[in-house]
C-alpha atoms as one frame of an Amber mdcrd trajectory, in Angstrom:
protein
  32.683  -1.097 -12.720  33.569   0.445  -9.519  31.843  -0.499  -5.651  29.576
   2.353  -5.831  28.330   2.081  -9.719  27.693  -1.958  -8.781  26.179  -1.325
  -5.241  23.994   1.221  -6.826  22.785  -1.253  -9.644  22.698  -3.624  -6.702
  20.352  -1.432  -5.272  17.696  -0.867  -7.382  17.688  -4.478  -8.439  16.965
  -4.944  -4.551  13.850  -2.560  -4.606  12.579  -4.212  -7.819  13.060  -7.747
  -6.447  11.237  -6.620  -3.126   8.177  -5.278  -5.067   7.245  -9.026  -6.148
   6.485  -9.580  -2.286   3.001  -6.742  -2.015   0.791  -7.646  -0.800   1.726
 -11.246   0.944   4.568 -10.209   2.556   2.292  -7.786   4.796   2.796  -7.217
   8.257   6.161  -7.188   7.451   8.186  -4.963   4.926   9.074  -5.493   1.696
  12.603  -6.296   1.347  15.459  -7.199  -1.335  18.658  -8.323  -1.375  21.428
  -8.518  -3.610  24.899 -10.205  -3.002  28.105  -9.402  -4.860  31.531 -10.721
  -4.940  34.461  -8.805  -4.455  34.700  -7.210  -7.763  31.141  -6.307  -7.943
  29.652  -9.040  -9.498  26.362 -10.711  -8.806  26.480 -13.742  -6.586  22.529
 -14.111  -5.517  20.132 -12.421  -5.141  16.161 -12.893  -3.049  13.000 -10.995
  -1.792  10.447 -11.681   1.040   7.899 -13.221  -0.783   5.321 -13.832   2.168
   5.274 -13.460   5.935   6.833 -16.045   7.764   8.873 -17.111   4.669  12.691
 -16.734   4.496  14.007 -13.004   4.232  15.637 -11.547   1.535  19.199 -11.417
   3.084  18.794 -15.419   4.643  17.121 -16.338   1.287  19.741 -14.886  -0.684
  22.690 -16.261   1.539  21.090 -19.555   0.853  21.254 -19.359  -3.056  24.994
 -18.068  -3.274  27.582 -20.961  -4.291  30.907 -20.939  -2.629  32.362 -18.531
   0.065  30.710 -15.503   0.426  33.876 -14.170   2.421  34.680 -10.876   1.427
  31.378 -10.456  -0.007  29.088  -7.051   0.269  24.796  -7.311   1.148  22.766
  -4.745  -0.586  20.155  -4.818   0.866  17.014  -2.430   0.838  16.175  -2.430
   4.802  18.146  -3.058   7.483  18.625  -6.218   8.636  16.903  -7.470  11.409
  17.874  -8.737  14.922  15.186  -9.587  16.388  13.238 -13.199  16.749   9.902
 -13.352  15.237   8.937 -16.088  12.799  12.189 -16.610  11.774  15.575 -16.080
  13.107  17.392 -12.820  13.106  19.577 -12.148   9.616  22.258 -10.654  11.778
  22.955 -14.116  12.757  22.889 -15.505   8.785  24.904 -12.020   7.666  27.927
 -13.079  10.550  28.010 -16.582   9.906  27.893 -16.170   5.944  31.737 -14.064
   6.100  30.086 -11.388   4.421  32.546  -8.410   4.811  30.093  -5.455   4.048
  25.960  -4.393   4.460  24.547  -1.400   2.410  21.437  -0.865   3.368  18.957
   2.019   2.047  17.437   2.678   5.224  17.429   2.123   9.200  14.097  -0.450
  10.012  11.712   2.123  12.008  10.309  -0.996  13.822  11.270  -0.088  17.605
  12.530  -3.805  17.951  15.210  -2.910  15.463  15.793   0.597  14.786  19.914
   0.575  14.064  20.518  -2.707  16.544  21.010  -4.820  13.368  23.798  -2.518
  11.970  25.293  -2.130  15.537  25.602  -5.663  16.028  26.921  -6.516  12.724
  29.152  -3.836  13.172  30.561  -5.460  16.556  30.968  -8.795  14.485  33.563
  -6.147  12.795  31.166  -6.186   9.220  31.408  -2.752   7.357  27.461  -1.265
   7.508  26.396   1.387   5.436  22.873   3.094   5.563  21.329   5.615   3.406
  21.951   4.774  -0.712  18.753   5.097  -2.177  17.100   5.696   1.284  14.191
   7.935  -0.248  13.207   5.209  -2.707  13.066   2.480   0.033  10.731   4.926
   2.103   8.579   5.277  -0.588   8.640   1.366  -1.374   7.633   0.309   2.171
   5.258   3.795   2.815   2.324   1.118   3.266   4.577  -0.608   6.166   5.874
   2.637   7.487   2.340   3.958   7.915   0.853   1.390   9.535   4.090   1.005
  12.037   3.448   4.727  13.019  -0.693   5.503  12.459  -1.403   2.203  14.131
  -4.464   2.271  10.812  -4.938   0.969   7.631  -3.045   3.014   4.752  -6.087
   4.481   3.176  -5.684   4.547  -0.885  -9.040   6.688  -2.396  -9.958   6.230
  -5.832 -12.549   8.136  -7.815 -13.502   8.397 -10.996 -15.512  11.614 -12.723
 -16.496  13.453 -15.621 -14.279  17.011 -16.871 -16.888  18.501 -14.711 -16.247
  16.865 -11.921 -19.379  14.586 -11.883 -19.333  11.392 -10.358 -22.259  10.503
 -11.743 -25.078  10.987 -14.052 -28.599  13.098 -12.595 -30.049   9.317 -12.463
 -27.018   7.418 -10.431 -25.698   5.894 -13.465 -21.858   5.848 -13.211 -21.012
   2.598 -15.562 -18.773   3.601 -17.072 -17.545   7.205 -16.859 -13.903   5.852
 -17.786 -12.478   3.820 -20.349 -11.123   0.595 -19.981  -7.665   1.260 -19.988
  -8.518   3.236 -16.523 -10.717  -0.045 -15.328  -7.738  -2.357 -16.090  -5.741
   0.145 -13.704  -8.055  -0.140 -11.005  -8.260  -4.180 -11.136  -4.379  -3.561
 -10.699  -5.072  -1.074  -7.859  -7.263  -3.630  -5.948  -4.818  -6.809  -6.476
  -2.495  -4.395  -4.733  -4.874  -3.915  -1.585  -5.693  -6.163   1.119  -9.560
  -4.697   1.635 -11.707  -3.134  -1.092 -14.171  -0.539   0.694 -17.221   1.128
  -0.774 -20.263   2.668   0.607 -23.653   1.280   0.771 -24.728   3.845  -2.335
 -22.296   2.545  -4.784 -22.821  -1.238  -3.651 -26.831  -0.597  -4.346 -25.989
   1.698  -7.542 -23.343  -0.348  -9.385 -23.746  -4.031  -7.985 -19.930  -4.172
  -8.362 -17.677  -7.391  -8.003 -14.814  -5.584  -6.462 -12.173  -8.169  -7.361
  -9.863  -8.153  -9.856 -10.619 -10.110 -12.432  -8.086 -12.610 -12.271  -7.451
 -16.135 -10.534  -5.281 -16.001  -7.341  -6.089 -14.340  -4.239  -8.505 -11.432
  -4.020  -9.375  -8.068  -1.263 -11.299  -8.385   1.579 -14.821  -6.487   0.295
 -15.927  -3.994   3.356 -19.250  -2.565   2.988 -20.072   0.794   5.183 -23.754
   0.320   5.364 -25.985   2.363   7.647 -29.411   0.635   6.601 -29.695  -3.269
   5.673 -28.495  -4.038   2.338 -29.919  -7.218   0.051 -28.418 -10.339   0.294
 -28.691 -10.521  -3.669 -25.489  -8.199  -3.856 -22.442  -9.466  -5.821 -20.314
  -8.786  -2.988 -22.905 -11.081  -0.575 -23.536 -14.036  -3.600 -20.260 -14.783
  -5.065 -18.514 -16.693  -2.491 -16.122 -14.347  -1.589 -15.320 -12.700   1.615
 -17.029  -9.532   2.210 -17.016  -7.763   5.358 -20.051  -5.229   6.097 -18.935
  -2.428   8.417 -21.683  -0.727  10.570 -21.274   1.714  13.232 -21.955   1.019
  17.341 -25.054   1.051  17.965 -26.939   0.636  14.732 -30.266  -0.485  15.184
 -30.347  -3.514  12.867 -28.242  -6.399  12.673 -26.231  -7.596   9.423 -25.775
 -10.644   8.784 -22.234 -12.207   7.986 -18.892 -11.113   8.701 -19.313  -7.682
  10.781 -17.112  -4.763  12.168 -18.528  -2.492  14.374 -17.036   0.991  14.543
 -17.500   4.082  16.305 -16.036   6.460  14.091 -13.981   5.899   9.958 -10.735
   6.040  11.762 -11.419   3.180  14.055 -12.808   1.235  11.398  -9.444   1.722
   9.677  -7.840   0.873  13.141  -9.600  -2.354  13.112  -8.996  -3.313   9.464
  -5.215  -3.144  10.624  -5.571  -5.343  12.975  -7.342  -8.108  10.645  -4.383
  -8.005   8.566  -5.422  -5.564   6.405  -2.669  -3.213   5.661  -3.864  -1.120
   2.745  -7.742  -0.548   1.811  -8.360   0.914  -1.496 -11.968   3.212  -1.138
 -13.835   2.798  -4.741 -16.525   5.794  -3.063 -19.016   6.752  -3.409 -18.713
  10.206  -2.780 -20.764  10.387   0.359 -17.874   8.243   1.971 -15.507   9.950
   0.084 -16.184  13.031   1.339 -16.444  11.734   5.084 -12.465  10.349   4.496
 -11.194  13.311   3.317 -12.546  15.677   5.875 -11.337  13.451   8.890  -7.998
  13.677   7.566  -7.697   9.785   6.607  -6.845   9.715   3.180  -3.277   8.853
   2.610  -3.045   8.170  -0.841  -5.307   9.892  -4.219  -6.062   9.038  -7.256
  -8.780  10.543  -9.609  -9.205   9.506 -13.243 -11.271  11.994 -15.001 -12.810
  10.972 -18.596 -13.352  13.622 -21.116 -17.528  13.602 -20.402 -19.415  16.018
 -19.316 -22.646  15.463 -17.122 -23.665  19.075 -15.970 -25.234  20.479 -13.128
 -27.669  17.440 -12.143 -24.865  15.085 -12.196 -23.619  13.359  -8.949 -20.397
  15.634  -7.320 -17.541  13.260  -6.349 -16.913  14.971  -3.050 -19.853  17.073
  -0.696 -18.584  20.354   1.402 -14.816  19.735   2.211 -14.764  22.646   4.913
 -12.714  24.542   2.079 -13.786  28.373   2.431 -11.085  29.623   0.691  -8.449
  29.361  -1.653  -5.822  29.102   1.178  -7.716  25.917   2.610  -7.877  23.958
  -0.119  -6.390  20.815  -0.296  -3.889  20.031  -3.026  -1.956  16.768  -4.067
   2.033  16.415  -3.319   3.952  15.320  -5.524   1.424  14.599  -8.246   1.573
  12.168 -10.539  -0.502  12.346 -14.341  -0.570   9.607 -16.561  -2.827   9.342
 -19.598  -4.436   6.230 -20.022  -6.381   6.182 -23.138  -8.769   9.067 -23.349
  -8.489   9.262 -19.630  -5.736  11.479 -17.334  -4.955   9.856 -13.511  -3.895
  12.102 -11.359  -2.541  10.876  -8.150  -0.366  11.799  -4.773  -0.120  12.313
  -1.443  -3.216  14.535   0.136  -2.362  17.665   1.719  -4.496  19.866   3.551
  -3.073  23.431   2.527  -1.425  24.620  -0.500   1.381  26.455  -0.046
């Protein structure tokens, strides 16, 4: 095999090994690394697997037996060169021998930002950047946005009928989809760090809003605007749920509490409790509110093949669409048929072109 062919295996073995980090690793990046002797072969290989833990490229240097002189890093972000928690890779990649870095992209974090590659490449160590670049953006878009927005990554979810009913004329919404769709959105939520619904769909449904399964679980946030009954799944079960309530609100919940002023601030302050991406379950009232503030960064609809007519529930209110030219349309969609449902997910935009 020749260096690019094994790099570019390298590669996406990197990007799947950095995966298994979401979402512990958060505030920092996912990251992968992949050693490889001379000829191309595999010599170690490591992940982040949780903030403050070992990186990928110290964790990996750690594994390898024997000299790693002459040896190339593929690695899936730039390696740091800063001091945080632990000390910079740089350091590790120079004292290892390794002769050559590929990364797939240049760390946006200000503190790094192509002073990892320029030092290694003082220490006279070969540094590429760019192989596979777009599918190491896309891995850490969670990290990137946060780094940049200064806000929770906002993931929306929402479930409806063919005609685009959230719900039945009489609330009932359990269950529009099947559960090959529900088993997605338990995977959806271990993937989040906060769970948010509205104070409609925690009255309507009752829901758990965990996943299902042992091991850790999302932060439940509640947008209330009127007190809610301490009976509530989400208040009962033990687990943490946060009930989010905006300045000024005339009654007092109790509990775990943010205050807000407006969605985006809320999201602003979910970022800075750790809480990287929030998956919104609705209900459409909140929904709605998200969209037309410009705050969703991620969409996904599963639509089941019901109907519920013209009394039913809509999933979204007045979007501020008046024509065809405003509407908003999904980039780079994604459809996937689970069961007798369709998901349909991307990135929101806010004109077609």
């Amino acid at each position: 095999m020749n260096r690019r062919a094994a790099e570019s295996d390298a590669m996406k073995r990197a990007i799947a090994l950095a995966r298994s980090g979401w979402p512990g690793v958060f505030p920092n990046p996912m990251v992968g690394a992949v050693i490889l002797d001379p000829q191309g072969n595999t010599l170690s290989e490591a992940s982040h697997q949780c903030c403050g833990g070992p990186h990928a490229e110290a964790a990996a240097i750690e594994k390898a037996c024997g000299t790693l002189e002459g040896s190339t890093l593929v690695v899936t972000l730039e390696p740091c060169v800063h001091h945080g928690r632990t000390p910079p890779c740089v350091l590790a990649i120079v004292a290892s021998r390794i002769k050559r870095v590929v990364a797939a992209m240049e760390d946006p974090d200000p503190r790094v930002s192509g002073r990892g590659a320029a030092c290694l490449r003082e220490h006279g160590i070969e540094v590429e950047i760019g192989l596979m670049g777009d599918e190491a953006r896309d891995l850490n878009r969670v990290w990137i946005h946060c780094l940049h927005a200064h806000r929770s990554f906002l993931h929306l979810k929402m479930a409806a009928s063919l005609d685009g009913r959230a719900a039945a004329a009489d609330g009932s919404s359990r269950w529009i989809t099947g559960t090959a769709a529900r088993e997605r959105v338990r995977e959806m939520r271990e993937a989040a760090h906060g769970v948010m619904v509205g104070a409609g769909t925690a009255l309507r449904d009752n829901p758990s809003l965990t996943t299902g399964r042992s091991g850790p679980q999302p932060v439940r946030i509640i947008v209330a605007g009127s007190p809610l009954p301490a009976e509530l799944t989400v208040y009962s079960d033990g687990g943490r749920t946060i009930t989010a309530v905006k300045d000024g609100c005339a009654w007092d919940p109790t509990g775990e509490v943010i205050r807000f002023n407006s969605l985006e601030d809320l999201l602003t302050r979910t970022l800075s409790m750790g809480m990287g991406l929030v998956l919104c379950e609705g209900g459409p009232r909140l929904a709605t509110a998200l969209v037309n503030e410009g705050l969703v960064d991620w969409f996904s609809v599963f639509t089941a093949p019901k109907l519920l007519g013209g009394g039913g529930v809509p999933v979204f209110h007045d979007l501020w669409v008046t024509d065809i030219g405003s509407a908003l349309a999904l980039e780079d969609a994604r459809i996937e048929v689970l069961e007798e449902d369709i998901l349909m997910e991307g990135r929101l935009v806010y004109r077609a072109d």
